[in-house]
Amino acid sequence: MEPRDIDGDLTEILIEEEQIRDRLAELSRRIEDDYAGKDLLLVGVLKGAVMVMADLARELKHPIAMDWMAVSSYGSGTASSGVVRILKDLDTDLTGRHVLIVEDIIDSGLTLSWLLANLNSRGPASVEICALLRKPEAARVEIDVKYVGFEIPNQFVVGYGLDYAEKYRNLRSVGVLASHVYAPVEPATA
Ligand code: XMP
Ligand code: MG
C-alpha cells in the first residue's frame, strides 16, 4: 500500500499548530498566576492528553509534578456512558495536593465529571480542569472547566493526541476526518 499523507485524510483543519502553541502559552500564564506559590500536580488522562500535557507543562516556568491516569468508559460504540473504569491509576497520593486535570477534549462531559468526583474523594487541596477542546453542543452534564483551549463544533476530530482507531494522534494540528477513512466507498457492482 502507498504511504498516505496524513493531511489527505482530513476534510478540514480546525486548529493549526501555531494556534495551539499560542493558546497553550496564554493558558500557562494564567495557570502560573493562579497557582503562584503553590505546589501543582498535573494529572494527564491517557492517551489523548499526551501532547497537551507535554506542551503545556513545558510552558510552565516553575517545577511542577506530573502523573497519569488511564480510564475507559463503558458503553456501546463511540457514545460515552458515564460509567468509568480505571485502567491505570495515579502513583501519587492526592492528600493536600493542588491537582490540575489535563484533558484533550470534553464531549458529553460524562468521563470528566466522574473523574472529578473520583479525584475529589481523595482529599486534595483543590481539583481543576484544563482541556484543549470542548464541544459545547455535545454537553450532557455541566462541569466547571477552568481552562479551555478552544470550543469546537460537534464533529469528530483527530490530531494532537486525538485518535481514530489509534491513528492520527501524531498530526500536529486538529482536523476533521474525511468520511472515506471510516466509511470506505464500495466499488459499484454491475
Ligand atoms: P465524554 O463524552 O465523556 O468523552 O466527555 C470524552 C472522551 O471521548 C473521546 N472523544 C473524542 N476522541 N475525537 C476523538 O478522537 C473526538 O472528536 C472525540 N470526542 C470525544 C476522548 O477520548 C475524550 O477524552
Ligand atoms: Mg481522552
PDB file of N, CA and C in Angstrom, residues 3 10 13 18 36 47 50-51 65 70 77 87 95-96 108 116 123-125 129 135 139 153 155-156 158 160 162 165:
ATOM      1  N   PRO A   3       2.198   4.729   1.035  1.00  0.00           N
ATOM      2  CA  PRO A   3       2.038   5.535   2.248  1.00  0.00           C
ATOM      3  C   PRO A   3       1.250   6.798   1.919  1.00  0.00           C
ATOM      4  N   LEU A  10      -8.063  14.327   5.856  1.00  0.00           N
ATOM      5  CA  LEU A  10      -8.869  15.330   6.560  1.00  0.00           C
ATOM      6  C   LEU A  10      -9.707  16.133   5.577  1.00  0.00           C
ATOM      7  N   ILE A  13      -8.805  21.459   8.371  1.00  0.00           N
ATOM      8  CA  ILE A  13      -8.004  21.681   9.585  1.00  0.00           C
ATOM      9  C   ILE A  13      -8.782  22.691  10.424  1.00  0.00           C
ATOM     10  N   GLU A  18       0.243  26.419  15.175  1.00  0.00           N
ATOM     11  CA  GLU A  18       0.647  27.692  15.787  1.00  0.00           C
ATOM     12  C   GLU A  18      -0.432  28.208  16.733  1.00  0.00           C
ATOM     13  N   ALA A  36       0.413  30.572  41.847  1.00  0.00           N
ATOM     14  CA  ALA A  36       1.647  31.180  42.369  1.00  0.00           C
ATOM     15  C   ALA A  36       1.860  30.768  43.822  1.00  0.00           C
ATOM     16  N   LYS A  47      -4.966   8.260  26.517  1.00  0.00           N
ATOM     17  CA  LYS A  47      -3.717   8.616  25.875  1.00  0.00           C
ATOM     18  C   LYS A  47      -3.821   9.984  25.206  1.00  0.00           C
ATOM     19  N   VAL A  50      -1.631  13.331  25.932  1.00  0.00           N
ATOM     20  CA  VAL A  50      -0.162  13.295  25.941  1.00  0.00           C
ATOM     21  C   VAL A  50       0.456  14.562  25.329  1.00  0.00           C
ATOM     22  N   MET A  51      -0.068  14.990  24.198  1.00  0.00           N
ATOM     23  CA  MET A  51       0.522  16.162  23.513  1.00  0.00           C
ATOM     24  C   MET A  51       0.251  17.451  24.298  1.00  0.00           C
ATOM     25  N   ALA A  65       4.794  18.791  39.205  1.00  0.00           N
ATOM     26  CA  ALA A  65       4.813  17.330  39.138  1.00  0.00           C
ATOM     27  C   ALA A  65       3.790  16.873  38.102  1.00  0.00           C
ATOM     28  N   ALA A  70      -5.246   6.330  33.260  1.00  0.00           N
ATOM     29  CA  ALA A  70      -5.928   5.834  32.062  1.00  0.00           C
ATOM     30  C   ALA A  70      -7.292   5.331  32.486  1.00  0.00           C
ATOM     31  N   GLY A  77     -20.219   1.512  21.296  1.00  0.00           N
ATOM     32  CA  GLY A  77     -19.718   2.362  20.213  1.00  0.00           C
ATOM     33  C   GLY A  77     -18.939   3.559  20.716  1.00  0.00           C
ATOM     34  N   LEU A  87      -8.102   2.072  34.277  1.00  0.00           N
ATOM     35  CA  LEU A  87      -7.168   1.111  33.685  1.00  0.00           C
ATOM     36  C   LEU A  87      -5.779   1.282  34.280  1.00  0.00           C
ATOM     37  N   THR A  95      -3.600  13.614  48.792  1.00  0.00           N
ATOM     38  CA  THR A  95      -3.919  14.333  50.031  1.00  0.00           C
ATOM     39  C   THR A  95      -3.213  15.684  50.079  1.00  0.00           C
ATOM     40  N   GLY A  96      -4.020  16.753  50.179  1.00  0.00           N
ATOM     41  CA  GLY A  96      -3.467  18.102  50.308  1.00  0.00           C
ATOM     42  C   GLY A  96      -2.855  18.680  49.043  1.00  0.00           C
ATOM     43  N   SER A 108     -19.340  14.801  25.900  1.00  0.00           N
ATOM     44  CA  SER A 108     -20.544  14.839  26.753  1.00  0.00           C
ATOM     45  C   SER A 108     -20.207  15.381  28.138  1.00  0.00           C
ATOM     46  N   LEU A 116     -13.633  13.847  38.113  1.00  0.00           N
ATOM     47  CA  LEU A 116     -13.628  14.945  39.073  1.00  0.00           C
ATOM     48  C   LEU A 116     -14.090  14.450  40.451  1.00  0.00           C
ATOM     49  N   GLY A 123      -9.112  13.579  48.968  1.00  0.00           N
ATOM     50  CA  GLY A 123      -8.602  14.575  49.913  1.00  0.00           C
ATOM     51  C   GLY A 123      -7.632  15.598  49.367  1.00  0.00           C
ATOM     52  N   PRO A 124      -7.778  16.017  48.092  1.00  0.00           N
ATOM     53  CA  PRO A 124      -6.852  17.026  47.556  1.00  0.00           C
ATOM     54  C   PRO A 124      -7.175  18.422  48.099  1.00  0.00           C
ATOM     55  N   ALA A 125      -6.225  19.348  47.984  1.00  0.00           N
ATOM     56  CA  ALA A 125      -6.481  20.737  48.370  1.00  0.00           C
ATOM     57  C   ALA A 125      -7.410  21.391  47.349  1.00  0.00           C
ATOM     58  N   ILE A 129      -9.722  21.743  36.061  1.00  0.00           N
ATOM     59  CA  ILE A 129      -9.586  21.061  34.767  1.00  0.00           C
ATOM     60  C   ILE A 129      -9.027  22.006  33.711  1.00  0.00           C
ATOM     61  N   LYS A 135     -16.652  20.600  23.163  1.00  0.00           N
ATOM     62  CA  LYS A 135     -17.774  20.658  22.201  1.00  0.00           C
ATOM     63  C   LYS A 135     -19.019  21.060  22.990  1.00  0.00           C
ATOM     64  N   ALA A 139     -22.561  18.679  25.251  1.00  0.00           N
ATOM     65  CA  ALA A 139     -22.566  18.569  26.714  1.00  0.00           C
ATOM     66  C   ALA A 139     -23.826  17.905  27.246  1.00  0.00           C
ATOM     67  N   PRO A 153     -17.106  22.827  17.002  1.00  0.00           N
ATOM     68  CA  PRO A 153     -18.420  22.270  16.666  1.00  0.00           C
ATOM     69  C   PRO A 153     -18.485  20.781  17.011  1.00  0.00           C
ATOM     70  N   GLN A 155     -18.258  17.828  15.944  1.00  0.00           N
ATOM     71  CA  GLN A 155     -17.760  16.959  14.880  1.00  0.00           C
ATOM     72  C   GLN A 155     -16.657  16.097  15.464  1.00  0.00           C
ATOM     73  N   PHE A 156     -16.446  14.922  14.851  1.00  0.00           N
ATOM     74  CA  PHE A 156     -15.366  14.056  15.335  1.00  0.00           C
ATOM     75  C   PHE A 156     -14.039  14.582  14.822  1.00  0.00           C
ATOM     76  N   VAL A 158      -9.608  14.684  14.996  1.00  0.00           N
ATOM     77  CA  VAL A 158      -8.400  13.904  15.281  1.00  0.00           C
ATOM     78  C   VAL A 158      -7.192  14.832  15.278  1.00  0.00           C
ATOM     79  N   TYR A 160      -3.203  15.936  17.284  1.00  0.00           N
ATOM     80  CA  TYR A 160      -2.670  16.494  18.516  1.00  0.00           C
ATOM     81  C   TYR A 160      -3.093  15.637  19.711  1.00  0.00           C
ATOM     82  N   LEU A 162      -5.455  13.234  19.683  1.00  0.00           N
ATOM     83  CA  LEU A 162      -6.760  12.589  19.469  1.00  0.00           C
ATOM     84  C   LEU A 162      -6.675  11.595  18.311  1.00  0.00           C
ATOM     85  N   ALA A 165      -9.256   5.062  15.698  1.00  0.00           N
ATOM     86  CA  ALA A 165      -8.689   3.710  15.699  1.00  0.00           C
ATOM     87  C   ALA A 165      -7.183   3.746  15.987  1.00  0.00           C
TER      88      ALA A 165
END
